[in-house]
Short mmCIF file of C-alpha atoms in Angstrom, two decimals:
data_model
loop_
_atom_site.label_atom_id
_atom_site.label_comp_id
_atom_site.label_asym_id
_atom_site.label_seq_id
_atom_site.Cartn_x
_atom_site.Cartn_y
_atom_site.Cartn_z
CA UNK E 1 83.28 110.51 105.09
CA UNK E 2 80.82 112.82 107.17
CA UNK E 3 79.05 110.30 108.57
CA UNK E 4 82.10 108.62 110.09
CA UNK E 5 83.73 111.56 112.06
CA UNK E 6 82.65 110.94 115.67
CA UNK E 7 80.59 112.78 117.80
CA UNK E 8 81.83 114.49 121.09
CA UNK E 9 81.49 112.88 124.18
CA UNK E 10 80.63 114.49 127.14
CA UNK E 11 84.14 114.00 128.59
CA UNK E 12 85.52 115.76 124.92
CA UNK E 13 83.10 118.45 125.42
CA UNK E 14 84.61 119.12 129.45
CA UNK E 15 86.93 121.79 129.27
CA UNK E 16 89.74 119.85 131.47
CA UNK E 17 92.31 117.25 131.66
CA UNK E 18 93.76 117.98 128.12
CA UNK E 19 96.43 115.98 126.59
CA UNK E 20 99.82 117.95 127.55
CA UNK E 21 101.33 119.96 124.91
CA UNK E 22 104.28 118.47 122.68
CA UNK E 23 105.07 121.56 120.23
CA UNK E 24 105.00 124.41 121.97
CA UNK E 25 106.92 126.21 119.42
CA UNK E 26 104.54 128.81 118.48
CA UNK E 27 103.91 130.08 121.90
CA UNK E 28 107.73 130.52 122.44
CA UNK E 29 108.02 132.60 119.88
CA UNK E 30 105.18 134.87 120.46
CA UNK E 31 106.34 135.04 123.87
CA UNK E 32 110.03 136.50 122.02
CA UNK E 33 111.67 133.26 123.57
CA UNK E 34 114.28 130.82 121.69
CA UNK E 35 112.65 128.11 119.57
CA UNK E 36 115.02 125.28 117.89
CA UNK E 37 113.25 126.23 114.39
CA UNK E 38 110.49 128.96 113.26
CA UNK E 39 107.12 127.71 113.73
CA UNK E 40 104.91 127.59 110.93
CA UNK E 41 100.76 127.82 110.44
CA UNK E 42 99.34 129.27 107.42
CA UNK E 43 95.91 131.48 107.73
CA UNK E 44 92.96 129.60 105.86
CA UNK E 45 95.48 126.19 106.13
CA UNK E 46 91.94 124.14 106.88
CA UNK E 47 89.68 125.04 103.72
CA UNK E 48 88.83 124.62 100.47
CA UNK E 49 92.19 123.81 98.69
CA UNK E 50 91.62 120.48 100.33
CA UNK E 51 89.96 117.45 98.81
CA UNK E 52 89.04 116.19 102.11
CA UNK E 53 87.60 119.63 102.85
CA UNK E 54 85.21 118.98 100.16
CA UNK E 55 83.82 115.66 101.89
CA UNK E 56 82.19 117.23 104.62
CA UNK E 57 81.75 120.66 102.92
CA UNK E 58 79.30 118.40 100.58
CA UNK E 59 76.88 116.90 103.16
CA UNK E 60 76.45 120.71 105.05
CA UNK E 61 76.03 124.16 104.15
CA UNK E 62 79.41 126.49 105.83
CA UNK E 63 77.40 127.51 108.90
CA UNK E 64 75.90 124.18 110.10
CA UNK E 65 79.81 123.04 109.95
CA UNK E 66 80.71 126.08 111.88
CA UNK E 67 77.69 125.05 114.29
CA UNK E 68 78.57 120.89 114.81
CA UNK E 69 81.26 120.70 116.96
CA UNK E 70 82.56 117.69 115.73
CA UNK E 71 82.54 118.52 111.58
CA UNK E 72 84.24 121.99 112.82
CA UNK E 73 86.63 119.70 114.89
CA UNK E 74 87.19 117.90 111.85
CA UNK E 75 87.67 120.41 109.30
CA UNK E 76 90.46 122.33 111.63
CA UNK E 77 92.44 118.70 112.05
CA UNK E 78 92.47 117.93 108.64
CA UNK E 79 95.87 120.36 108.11
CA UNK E 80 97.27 118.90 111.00
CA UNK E 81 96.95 115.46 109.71
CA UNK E 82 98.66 116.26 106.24
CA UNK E 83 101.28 119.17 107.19
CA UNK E 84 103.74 119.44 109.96
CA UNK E 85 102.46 122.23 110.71
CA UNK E 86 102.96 124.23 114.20
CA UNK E 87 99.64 124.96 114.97
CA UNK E 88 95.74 124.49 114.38
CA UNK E 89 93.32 127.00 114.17
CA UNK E 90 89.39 126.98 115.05
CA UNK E 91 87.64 126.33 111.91
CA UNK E 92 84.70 129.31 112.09
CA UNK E 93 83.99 132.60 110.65
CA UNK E 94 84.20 136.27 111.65
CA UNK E 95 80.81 136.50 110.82
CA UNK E 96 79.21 134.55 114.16
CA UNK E 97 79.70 138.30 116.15
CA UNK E 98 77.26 139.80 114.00
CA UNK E 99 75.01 136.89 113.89
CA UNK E 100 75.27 136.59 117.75
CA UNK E 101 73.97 140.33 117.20
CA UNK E 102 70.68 139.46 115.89
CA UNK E 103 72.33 140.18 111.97
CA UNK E 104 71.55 137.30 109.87
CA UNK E 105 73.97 136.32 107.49
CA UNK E 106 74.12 133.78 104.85
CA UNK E 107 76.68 131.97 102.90
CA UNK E 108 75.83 132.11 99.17
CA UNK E 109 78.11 130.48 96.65
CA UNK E 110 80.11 132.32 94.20
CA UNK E 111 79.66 135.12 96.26
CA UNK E 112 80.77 134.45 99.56
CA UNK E 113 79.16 136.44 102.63
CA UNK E 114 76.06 138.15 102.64
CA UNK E 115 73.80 139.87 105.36
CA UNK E 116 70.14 140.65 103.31
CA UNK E 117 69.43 143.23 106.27
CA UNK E 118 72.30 145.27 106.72
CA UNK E 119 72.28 148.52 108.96
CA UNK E 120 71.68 150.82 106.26
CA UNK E 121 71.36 154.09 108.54
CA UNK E 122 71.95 154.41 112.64
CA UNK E 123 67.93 153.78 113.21
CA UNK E 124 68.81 149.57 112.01
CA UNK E 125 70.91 149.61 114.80
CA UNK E 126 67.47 148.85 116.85
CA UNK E 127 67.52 145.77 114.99
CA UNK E 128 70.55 144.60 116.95
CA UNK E 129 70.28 142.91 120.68
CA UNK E 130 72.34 145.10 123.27
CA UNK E 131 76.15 143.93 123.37
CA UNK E 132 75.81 143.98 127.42
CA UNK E 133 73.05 141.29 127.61
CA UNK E 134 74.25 138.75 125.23
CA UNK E 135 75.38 135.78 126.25
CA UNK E 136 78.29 134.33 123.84
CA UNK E 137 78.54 130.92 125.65
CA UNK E 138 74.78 130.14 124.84
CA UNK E 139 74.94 132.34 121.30
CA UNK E 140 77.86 131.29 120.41
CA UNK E 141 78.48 128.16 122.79
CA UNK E 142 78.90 125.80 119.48
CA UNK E 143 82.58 127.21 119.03
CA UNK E 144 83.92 126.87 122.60
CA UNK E 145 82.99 123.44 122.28
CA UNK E 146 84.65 123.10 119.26
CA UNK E 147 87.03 124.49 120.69
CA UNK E 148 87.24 121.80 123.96
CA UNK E 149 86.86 119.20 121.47
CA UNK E 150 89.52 120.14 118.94
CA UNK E 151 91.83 120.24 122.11
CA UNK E 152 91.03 116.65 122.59
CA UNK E 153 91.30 115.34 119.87
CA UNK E 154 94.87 117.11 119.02
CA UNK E 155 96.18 115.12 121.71
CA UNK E 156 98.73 117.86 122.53
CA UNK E 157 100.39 117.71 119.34
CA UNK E 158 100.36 121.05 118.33
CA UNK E 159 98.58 124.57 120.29
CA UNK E 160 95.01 125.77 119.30
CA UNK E 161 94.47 129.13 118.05
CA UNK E 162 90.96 130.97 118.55
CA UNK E 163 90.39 133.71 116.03
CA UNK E 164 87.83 136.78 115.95
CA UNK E 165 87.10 139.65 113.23
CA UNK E 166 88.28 143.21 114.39
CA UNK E 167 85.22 145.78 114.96
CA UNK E 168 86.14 148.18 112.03
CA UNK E 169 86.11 144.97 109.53
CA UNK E 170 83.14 143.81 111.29
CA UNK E 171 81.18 147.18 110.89
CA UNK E 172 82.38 146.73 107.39
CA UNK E 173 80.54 144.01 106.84
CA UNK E 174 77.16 144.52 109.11
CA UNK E 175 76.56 148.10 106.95
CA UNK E 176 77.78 147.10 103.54
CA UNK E 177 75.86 144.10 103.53
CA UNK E 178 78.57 141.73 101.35
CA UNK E 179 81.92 141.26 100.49
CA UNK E 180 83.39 144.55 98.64
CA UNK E 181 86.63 146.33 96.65
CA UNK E 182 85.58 149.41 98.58
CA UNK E 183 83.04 149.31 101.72
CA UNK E 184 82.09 152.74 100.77
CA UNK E 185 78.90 152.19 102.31
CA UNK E 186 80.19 151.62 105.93
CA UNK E 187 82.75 154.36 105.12
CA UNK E 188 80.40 157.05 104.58
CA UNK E 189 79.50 156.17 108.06
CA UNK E 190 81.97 157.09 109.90
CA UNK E 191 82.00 160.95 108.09
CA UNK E 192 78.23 161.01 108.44
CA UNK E 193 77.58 159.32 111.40
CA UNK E 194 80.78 159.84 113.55
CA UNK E 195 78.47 159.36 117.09
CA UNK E 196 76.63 156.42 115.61
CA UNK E 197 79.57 154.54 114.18
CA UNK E 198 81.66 154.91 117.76
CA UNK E 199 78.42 153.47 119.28
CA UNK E 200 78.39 150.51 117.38
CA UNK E 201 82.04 150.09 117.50
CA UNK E 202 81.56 150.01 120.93
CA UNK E 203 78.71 147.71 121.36
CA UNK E 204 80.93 145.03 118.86
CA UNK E 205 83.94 145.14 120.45
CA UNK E 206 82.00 144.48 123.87
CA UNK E 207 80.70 141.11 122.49
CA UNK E 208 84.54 140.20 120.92
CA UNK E 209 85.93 140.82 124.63
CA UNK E 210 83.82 138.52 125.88
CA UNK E 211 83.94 135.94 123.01
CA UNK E 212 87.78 135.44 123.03
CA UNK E 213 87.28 135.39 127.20
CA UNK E 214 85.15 132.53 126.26
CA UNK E 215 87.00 130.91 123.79
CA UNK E 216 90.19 131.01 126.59
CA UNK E 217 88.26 129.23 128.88
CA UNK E 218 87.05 126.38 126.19
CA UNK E 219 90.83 125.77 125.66
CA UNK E 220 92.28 128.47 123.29
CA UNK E 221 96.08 128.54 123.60
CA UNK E 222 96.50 131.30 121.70
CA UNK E 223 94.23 134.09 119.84
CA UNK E 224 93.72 136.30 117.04
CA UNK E 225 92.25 139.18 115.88
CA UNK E 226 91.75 139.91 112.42
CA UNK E 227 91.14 143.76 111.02
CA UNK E 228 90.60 142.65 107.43
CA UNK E 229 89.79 145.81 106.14
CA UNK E 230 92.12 148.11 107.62
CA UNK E 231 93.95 148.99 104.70
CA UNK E 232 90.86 150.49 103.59
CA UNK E 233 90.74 153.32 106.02
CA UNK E 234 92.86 156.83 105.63
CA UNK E 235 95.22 156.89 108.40
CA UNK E 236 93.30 159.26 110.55
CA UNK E 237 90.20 157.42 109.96
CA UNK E 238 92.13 153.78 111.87
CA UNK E 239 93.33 156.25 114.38
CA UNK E 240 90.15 157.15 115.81
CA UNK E 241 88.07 154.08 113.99
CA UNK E 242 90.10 151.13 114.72
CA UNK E 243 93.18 151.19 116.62
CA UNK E 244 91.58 152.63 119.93
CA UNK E 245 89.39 149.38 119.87
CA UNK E 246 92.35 147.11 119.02
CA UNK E 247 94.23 147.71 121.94
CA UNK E 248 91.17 147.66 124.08
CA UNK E 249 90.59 144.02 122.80
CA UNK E 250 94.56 142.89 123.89
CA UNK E 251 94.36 144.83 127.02
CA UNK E 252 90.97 143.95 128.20
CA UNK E 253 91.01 139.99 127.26
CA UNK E 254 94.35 139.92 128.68
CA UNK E 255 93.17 141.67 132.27
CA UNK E 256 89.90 139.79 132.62
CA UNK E 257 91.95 136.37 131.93
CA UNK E 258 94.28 137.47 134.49
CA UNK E 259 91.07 138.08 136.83
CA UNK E 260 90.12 134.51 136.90
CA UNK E 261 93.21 133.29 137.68
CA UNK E 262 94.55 132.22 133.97
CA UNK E 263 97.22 132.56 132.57
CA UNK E 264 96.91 134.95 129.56
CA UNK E 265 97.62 133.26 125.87
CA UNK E 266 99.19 135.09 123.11
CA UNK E 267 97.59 137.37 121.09
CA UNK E 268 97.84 138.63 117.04
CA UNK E 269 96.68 141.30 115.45
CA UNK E 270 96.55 141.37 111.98
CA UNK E 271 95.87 144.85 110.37
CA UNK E 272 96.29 143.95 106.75
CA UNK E 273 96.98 146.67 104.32
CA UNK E 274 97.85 148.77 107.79
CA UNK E 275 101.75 148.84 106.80
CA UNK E 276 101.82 152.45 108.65
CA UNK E 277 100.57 151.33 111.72
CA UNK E 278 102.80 149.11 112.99
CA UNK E 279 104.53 151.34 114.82
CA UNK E 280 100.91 152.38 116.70
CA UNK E 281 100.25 148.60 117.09
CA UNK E 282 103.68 147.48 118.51
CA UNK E 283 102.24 150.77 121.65
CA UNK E 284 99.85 147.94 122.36
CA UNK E 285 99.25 144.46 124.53
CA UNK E 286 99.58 141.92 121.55
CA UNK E 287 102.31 139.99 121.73
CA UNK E 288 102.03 138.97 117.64
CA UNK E 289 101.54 141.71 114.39
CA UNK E 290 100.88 139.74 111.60
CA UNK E 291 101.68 141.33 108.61
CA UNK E 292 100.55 141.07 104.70
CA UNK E 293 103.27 140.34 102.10
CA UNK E 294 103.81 144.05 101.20
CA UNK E 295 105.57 144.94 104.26
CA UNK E 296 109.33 144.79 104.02
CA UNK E 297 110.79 142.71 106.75
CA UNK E 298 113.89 144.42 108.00
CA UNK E 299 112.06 147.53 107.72
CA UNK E 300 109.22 145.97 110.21
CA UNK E 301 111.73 144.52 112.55
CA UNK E 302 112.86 148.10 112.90
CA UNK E 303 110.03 149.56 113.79
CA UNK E 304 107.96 146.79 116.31
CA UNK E 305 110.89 146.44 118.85
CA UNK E 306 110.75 143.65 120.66
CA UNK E 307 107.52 142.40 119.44
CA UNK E 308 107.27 139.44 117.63
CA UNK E 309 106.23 139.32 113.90
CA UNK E 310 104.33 136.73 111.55
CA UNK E 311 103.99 136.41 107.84
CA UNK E 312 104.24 136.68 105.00
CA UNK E 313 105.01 135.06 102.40
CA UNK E 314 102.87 136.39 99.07
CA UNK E 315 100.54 134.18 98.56
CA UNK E 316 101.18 134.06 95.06
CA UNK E 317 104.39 131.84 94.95
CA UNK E 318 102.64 128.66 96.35
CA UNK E 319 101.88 128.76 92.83
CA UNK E 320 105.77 128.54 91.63
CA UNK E 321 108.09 125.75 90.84
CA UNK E 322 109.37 124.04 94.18
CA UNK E 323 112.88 125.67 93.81
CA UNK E 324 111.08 129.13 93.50
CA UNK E 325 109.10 128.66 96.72
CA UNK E 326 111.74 127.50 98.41
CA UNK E 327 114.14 130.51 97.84
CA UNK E 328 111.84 132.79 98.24
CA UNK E 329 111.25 131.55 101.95
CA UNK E 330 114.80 131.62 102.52
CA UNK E 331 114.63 135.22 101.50
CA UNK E 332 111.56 136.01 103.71
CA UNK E 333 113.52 134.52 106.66
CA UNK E 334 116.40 135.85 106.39
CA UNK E 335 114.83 139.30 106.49
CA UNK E 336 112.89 138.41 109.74
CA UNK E 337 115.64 136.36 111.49
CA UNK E 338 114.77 133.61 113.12
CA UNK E 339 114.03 134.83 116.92
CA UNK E 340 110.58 136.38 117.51
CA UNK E 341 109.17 135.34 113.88
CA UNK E 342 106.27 133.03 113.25
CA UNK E 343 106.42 132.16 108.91
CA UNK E 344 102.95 132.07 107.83
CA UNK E 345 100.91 133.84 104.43
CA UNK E 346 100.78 137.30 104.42
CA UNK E 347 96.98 136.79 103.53
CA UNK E 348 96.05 133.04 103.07
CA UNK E 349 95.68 130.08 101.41
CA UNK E 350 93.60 130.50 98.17
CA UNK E 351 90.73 127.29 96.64
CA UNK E 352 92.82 127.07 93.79
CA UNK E 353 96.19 126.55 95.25
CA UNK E 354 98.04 122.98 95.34
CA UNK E 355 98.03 121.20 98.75
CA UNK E 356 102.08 119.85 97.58
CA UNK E 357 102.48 123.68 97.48
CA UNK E 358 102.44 124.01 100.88
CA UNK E 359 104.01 121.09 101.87
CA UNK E 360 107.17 122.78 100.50
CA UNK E 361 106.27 126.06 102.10
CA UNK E 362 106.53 124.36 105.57
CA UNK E 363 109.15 122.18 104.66
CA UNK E 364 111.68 124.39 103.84
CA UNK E 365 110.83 126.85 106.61
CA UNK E 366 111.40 124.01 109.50
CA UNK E 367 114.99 123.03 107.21
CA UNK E 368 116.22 126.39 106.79
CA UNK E 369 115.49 127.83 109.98
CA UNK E 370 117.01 125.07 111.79
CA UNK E 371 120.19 125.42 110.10
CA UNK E 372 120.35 129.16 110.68
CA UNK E 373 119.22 128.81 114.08
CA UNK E 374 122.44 126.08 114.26
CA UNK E 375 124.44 128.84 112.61
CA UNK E 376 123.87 131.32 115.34
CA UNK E 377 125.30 129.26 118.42
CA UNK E 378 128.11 128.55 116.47
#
């Protein structure tokens, strides 16, 4: 229950001394190094398709979780504790940039996001506090200590991921004002207000530097960035619109980590519904490009190089027989290969979908990856 997950401590919420790391799995094969077996996570693997989910979803509302340390703690271990799974990641939401903006923005059920005041024209971007003078460990200090405290309380069993929205899917969201097929609204932006939407681009991606800076330093071993709503932009329009301020993310995160004396963590992008860009985001400093399940994988392995890959399994099998999910992993990995390849979704894990389902998922990619990793040294 709710009322029997413990508090932090102050020595929990003291970003130091954390239990060493057992699996490190995930970070070896970001970094393009051997691993025994392909590491698994899933995207949305700590959510609503678990009952236990429900327990504390039922005594809070999704952004007073987000903001208690401990029930965010909670929620993200939950995964861990059922799945032998390869990594943990924050539980949070994009959303927090824009609210660390001044943008309020309100879970509603059935519907899912919503912002009442969104920036309808370039004059409601008054309404938002200047990127440069915002603070993200006192705006947004409730998920670096989540993060300290999920470290904790992991115990070094598996690596911590920090996460942030992308500034195009961001925008997205801060001018359309909800969840949408088509953001036309924050489209017609960037053809009407060309000036305006770089500004703001700008100004976002300035608070996301300094977020996932922040998010290093509270104990994130690796991070990543999601561009939800790529796929929604012409190419030309994520040319100049998105991919400029992707890289500046990698590279910037990466060089001010390096300035105080850390070692950098690895870093994702996922551009879902990019497929065409992946040659563009491989000409960058993540080490990860997660990809959505209508990417072929040989095809992608062709055209990233050396860079690792992650994904992506359609999300619809988990809803198959066992013997269906299982072969079609053993298809998915034998078109990545086992070196450089992280299995996870290629979106993620769905309400409806069966907690067993993933069991298998993970299951059979730890089985068959080992034997085809055994295969190769043979």
């Amino acid at each position: 229950m709710a009322s029997e997950i413990p508090k932090a401590t102050d020595a929990e919420l003291k970003a130091e001394n954390f239990p060493d790391l057992k699996n490190d799995l995930i970070l070896r094969a970001a970094n393009g190094l051997k691993t025994e077996r392909v590491p698994i996570w899933c995207h949305r693997q700590a959510g609503r398709y678990l009952p236990e989910y429900h327990t504390v979803r039922n005594r809070a509302d999704f952004f007073t979780i987000c903001r208690t340390p401990h029930l965010a703690c909670e929620i993200t271990l939950q995964p861990i504790r059922r799945f032998a799974l390869d990594a943990a990641i924050i539980f949070s939401d994009i959303l927090v940039i824009p609210q660390a903006l001044g943008q309020d923005v309100k879970m509603v059920k059935g519907k899912g996001p919503v912002i009442p005041e969104p920036l309808v024209d370039p004059t409601h971007m008054k309404r938002l506090k200047d990127a440069s003078g915002i603070d993200v460990e006192k705006e947004l200090g409730y998920v670096m200590q989540a993060l300290t405290l999920t470290r904790h309380r992991l115990k070094g069993q598996v690596p911590l991921i920090g996460f942030s929205g992308a500034p195009w899917t961001l925008m997205a969201y801060m001018v359309q004002g909800e969840g949408a097929k088509s953001y036309y609204k924050a489209k017609a932006w960037l053809y009407r207000y060309p000036k305006e939407s770089h500004k703001l681009l700008t100004e976002i991606t300035t608070v996301i530097i300094n977020y996932l800076v922040a998010q290093v330093r509270a104990g994130a071993q690796m991070l990543e960035v999601f561009d939800s709503w790529a796929g929604d932009l012409t190419q030309e329009a994520f040319a100049e619109f998105s991919l400029p301020y992707l890289k500046r993310i990698a590279s910037q995160v990466k060089g001010r980590i390096c300035k105080m004396g850390m070692e950098p963590v690895p870093m994702t992008v996922f551009a879902r519904g990019a497929d065409w860009a992946l040659k563009e985001l491989s000409d960058s400093d993540y080490d990860v490009l997660s990809l959505n399940w209508t990417v072929d994988q040989k095809t992608a392995r062709a055209l990233v190089g050396q860079k690792s890959l992650q994904g992506n399994l359609e999300p619809a099998v988990l809803y198959a027989r066992e013997p269906q999910i299982r072969r079609e992993v053993r298809k998915m990995i034998d078109g990545f290969g086992v070196h450089g390849y992280i299995a996870n979704l290629g979106h993620g894990m769905l309400p409806s979908m069966k907690p067993e389902a993933l069991a298998v998922f993970v299951d059979e990619v730890h089985d068959y990856s080992s034997k085809k990793r055994k295969q190769s040294v043979l």
